[in-house]
mmCIF file of C-alpha atoms and ligand atoms in Angstrom:
data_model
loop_
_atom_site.group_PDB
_atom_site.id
_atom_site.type_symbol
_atom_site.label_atom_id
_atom_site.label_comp_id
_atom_site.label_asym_id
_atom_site.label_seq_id
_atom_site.Cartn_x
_atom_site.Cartn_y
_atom_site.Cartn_z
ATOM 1 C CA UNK A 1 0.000 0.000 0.000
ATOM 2 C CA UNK A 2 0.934 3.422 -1.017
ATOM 3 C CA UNK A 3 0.411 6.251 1.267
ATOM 4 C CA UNK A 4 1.251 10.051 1.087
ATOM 5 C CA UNK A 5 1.236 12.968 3.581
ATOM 6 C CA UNK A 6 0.315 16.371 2.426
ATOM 7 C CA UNK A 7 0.503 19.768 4.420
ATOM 8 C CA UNK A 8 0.714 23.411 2.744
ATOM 9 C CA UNK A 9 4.617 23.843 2.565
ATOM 10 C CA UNK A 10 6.201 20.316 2.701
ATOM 11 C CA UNK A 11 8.391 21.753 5.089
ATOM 12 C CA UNK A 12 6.467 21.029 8.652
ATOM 13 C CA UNK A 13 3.805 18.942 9.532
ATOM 14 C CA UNK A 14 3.753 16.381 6.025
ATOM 15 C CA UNK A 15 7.631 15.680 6.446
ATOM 16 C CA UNK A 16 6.865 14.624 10.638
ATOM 17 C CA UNK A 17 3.548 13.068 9.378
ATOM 18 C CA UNK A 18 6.089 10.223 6.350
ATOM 19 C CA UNK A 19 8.491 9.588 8.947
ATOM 20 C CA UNK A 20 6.080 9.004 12.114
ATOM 21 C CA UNK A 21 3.612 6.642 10.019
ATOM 22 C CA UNK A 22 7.254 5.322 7.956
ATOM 23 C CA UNK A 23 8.115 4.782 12.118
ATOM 24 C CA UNK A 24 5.115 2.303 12.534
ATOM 25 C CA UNK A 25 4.742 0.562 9.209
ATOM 26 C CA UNK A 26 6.905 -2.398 7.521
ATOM 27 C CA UNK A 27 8.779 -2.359 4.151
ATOM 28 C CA UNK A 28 5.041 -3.755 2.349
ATOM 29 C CA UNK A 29 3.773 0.218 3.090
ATOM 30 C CA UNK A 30 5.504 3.108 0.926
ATOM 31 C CA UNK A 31 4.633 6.317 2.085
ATOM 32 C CA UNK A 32 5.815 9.805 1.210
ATOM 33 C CA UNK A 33 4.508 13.558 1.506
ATOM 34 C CA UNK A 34 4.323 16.812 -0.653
ATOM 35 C CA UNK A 35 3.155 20.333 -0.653
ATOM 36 C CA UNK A 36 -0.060 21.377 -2.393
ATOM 37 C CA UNK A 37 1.866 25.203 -2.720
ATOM 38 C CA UNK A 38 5.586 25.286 -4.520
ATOM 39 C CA UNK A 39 7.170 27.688 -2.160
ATOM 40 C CA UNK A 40 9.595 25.234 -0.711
ATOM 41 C CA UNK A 41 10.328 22.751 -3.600
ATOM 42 C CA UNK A 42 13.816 21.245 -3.385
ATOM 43 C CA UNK A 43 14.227 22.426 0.709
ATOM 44 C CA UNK A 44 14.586 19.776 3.779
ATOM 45 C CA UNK A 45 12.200 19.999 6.558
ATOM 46 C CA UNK A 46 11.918 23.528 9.010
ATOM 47 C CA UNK A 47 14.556 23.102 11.415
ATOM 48 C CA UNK A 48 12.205 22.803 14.109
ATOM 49 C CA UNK A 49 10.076 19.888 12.712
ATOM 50 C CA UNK A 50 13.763 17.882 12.300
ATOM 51 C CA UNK A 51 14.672 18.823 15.668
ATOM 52 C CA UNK A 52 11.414 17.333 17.417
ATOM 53 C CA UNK A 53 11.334 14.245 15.177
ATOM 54 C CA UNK A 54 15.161 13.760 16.231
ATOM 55 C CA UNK A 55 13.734 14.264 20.148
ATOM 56 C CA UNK A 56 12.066 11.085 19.671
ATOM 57 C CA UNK A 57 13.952 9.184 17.103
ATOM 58 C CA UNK A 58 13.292 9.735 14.065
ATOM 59 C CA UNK A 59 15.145 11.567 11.329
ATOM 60 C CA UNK A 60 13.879 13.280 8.655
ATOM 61 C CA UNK A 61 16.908 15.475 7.597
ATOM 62 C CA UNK A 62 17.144 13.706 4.531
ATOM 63 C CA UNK A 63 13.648 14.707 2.951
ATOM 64 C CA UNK A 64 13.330 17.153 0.593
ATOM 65 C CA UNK A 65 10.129 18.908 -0.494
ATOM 66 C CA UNK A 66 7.866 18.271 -3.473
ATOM 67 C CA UNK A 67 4.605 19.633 -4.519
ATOM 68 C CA UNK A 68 1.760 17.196 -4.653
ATOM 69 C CA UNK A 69 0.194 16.581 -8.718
ATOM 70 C CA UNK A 70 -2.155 15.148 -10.049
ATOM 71 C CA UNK A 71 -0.350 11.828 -10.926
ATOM 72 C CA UNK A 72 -0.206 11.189 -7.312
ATOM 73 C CA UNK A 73 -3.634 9.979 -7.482
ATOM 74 C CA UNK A 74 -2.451 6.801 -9.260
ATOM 75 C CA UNK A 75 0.845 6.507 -7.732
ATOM 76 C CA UNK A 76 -1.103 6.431 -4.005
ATOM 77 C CA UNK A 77 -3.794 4.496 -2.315
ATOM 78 C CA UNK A 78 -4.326 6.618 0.562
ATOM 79 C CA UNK A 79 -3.610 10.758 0.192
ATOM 80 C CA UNK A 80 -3.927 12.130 3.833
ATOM 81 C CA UNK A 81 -4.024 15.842 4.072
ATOM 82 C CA UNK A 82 -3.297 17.805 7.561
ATOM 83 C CA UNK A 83 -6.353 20.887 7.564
ATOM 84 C CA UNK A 84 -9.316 21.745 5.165
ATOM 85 C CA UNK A 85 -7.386 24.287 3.295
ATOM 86 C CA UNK A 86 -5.152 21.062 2.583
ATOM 87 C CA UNK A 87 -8.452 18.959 1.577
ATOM 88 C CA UNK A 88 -10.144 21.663 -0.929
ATOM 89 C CA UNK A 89 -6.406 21.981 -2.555
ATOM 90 C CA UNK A 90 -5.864 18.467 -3.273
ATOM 91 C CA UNK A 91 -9.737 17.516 -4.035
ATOM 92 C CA UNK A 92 -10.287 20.250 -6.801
ATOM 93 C CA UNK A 93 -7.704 18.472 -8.597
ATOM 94 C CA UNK A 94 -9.423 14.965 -8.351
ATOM 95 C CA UNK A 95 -11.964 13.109 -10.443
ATOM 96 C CA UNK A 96 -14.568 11.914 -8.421
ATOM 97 C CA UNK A 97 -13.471 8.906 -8.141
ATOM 98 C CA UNK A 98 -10.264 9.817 -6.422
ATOM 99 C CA UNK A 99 -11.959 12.443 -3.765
ATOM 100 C CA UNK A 100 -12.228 8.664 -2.284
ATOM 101 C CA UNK A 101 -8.450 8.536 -1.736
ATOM 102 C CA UNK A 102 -8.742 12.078 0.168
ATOM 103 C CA UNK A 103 -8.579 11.998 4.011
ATOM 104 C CA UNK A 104 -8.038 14.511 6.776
ATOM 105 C CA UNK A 105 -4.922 13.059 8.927
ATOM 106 C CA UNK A 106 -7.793 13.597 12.096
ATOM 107 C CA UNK A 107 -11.096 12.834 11.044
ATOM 108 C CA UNK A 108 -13.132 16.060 11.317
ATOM 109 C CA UNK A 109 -10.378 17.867 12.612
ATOM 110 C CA UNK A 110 -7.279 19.803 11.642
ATOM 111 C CA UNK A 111 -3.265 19.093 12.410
ATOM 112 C CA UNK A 112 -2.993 23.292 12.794
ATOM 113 C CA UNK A 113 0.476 24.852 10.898
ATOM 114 C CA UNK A 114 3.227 25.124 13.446
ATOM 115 C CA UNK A 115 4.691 27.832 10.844
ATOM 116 C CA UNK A 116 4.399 30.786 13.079
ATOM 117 C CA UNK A 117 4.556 29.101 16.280
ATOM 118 C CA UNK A 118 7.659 28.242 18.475
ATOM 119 C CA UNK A 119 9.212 24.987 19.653
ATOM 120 C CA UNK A 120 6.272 24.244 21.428
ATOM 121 C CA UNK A 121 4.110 23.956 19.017
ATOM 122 C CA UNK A 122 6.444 21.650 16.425
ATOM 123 C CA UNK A 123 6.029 19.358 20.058
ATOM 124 C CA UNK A 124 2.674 19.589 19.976
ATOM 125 C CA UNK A 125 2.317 19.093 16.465
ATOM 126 C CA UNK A 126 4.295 16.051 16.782
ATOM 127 C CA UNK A 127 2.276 14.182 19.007
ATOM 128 C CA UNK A 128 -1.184 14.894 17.841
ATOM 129 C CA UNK A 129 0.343 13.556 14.247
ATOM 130 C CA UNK A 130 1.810 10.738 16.000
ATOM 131 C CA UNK A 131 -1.710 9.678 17.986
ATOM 132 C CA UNK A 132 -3.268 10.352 14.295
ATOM 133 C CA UNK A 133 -1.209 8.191 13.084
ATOM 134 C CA UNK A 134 -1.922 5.148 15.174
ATOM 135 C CA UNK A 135 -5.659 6.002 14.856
ATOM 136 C CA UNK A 136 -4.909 5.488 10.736
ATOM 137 C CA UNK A 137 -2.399 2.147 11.055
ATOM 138 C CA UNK A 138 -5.554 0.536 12.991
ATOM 139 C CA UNK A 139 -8.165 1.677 10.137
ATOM 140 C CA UNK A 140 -5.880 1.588 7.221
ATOM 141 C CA UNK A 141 -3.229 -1.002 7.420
ATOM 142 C CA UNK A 142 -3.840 -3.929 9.870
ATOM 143 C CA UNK A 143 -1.850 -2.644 12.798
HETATM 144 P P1 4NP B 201 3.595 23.134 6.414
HETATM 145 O O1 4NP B 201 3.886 24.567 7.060
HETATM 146 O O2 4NP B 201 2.433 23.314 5.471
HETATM 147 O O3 4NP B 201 3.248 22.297 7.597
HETATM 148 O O4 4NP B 201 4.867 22.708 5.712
HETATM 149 C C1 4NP B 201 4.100 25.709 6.298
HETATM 150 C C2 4NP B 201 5.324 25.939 5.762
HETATM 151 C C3 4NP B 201 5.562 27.097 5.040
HETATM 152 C C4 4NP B 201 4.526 28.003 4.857
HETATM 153 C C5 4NP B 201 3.291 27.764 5.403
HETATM 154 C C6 4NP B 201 3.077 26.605 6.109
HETATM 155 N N1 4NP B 201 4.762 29.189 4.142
HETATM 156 O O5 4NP B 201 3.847 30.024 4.057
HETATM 157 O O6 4NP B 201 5.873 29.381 3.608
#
């Protein structure tokens, strides 16, 4: 199964969101992430989003952002997006039969930007994508 993580900027919460889920899945499960906006093509992850995925484990230095396209929606079974602004984005560039591969990361609910925030709120970020997570191994993938 094919699985990809999509935030605004590619830069903050989609980069934590490949390497948590990569964290908790086996070599069967591919997943990646992208940016619905281009501002950040080419870049690693925000310092702060490596340094809180490094707190607990998990590097993510080595990503480097891409925006999300259309062909995604054959290259992916699942496309999980972090807020609503995420969802309309993605979903105005699907057929109707992909909106099916559209989900929010928290059902009904957002993964808010950590852009303007402090160190605090990468942490917090973290760990609401990392309980999301779970939530999605358990519904998606057997775990
Ligand atoms: P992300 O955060 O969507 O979680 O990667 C953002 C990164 C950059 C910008 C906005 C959100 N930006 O406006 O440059």
């Amino acid at each position: 199964m094919r699985i990809l993580m999509v935030c605004l900027g590619n830069i903050c919460r989609s980069p934590l969101a490949e390497g948590i889920l990569k964290s908790k899945l086996n070599a069967n499960f591919e997943v990646d992430s992208a940016g619905t906006a281009a501002y950040h093509v080419g870049n690693p992850p925000d310092k702060r989003s490596i340094a809180v995925a490094q707190q607990f484990g998990i590097d993510i230095s080595q990503q480097r952002a891409r925006q999300f396209k259309k062909d995604d929606f054959n290259s992916f079974d699942l496309i999980i997006v972090m807020d609503q602004n995420n969802y309309n984005d993605v979903v105005e560039l699907a057929t109707p039969a992909q909106r099916r591969k559209v989900h929010l990361l928290r059902e009904n609910n957002e993964i808010p930007d950590p852009y303007y925030g402090d160190a605090s709120a990468f942490e917090a970020v973290f760990h609401l994508i990392d309980t999301a997570c779970e939530t999605l191994v358990k519904k998606y993938c057997n775990g």
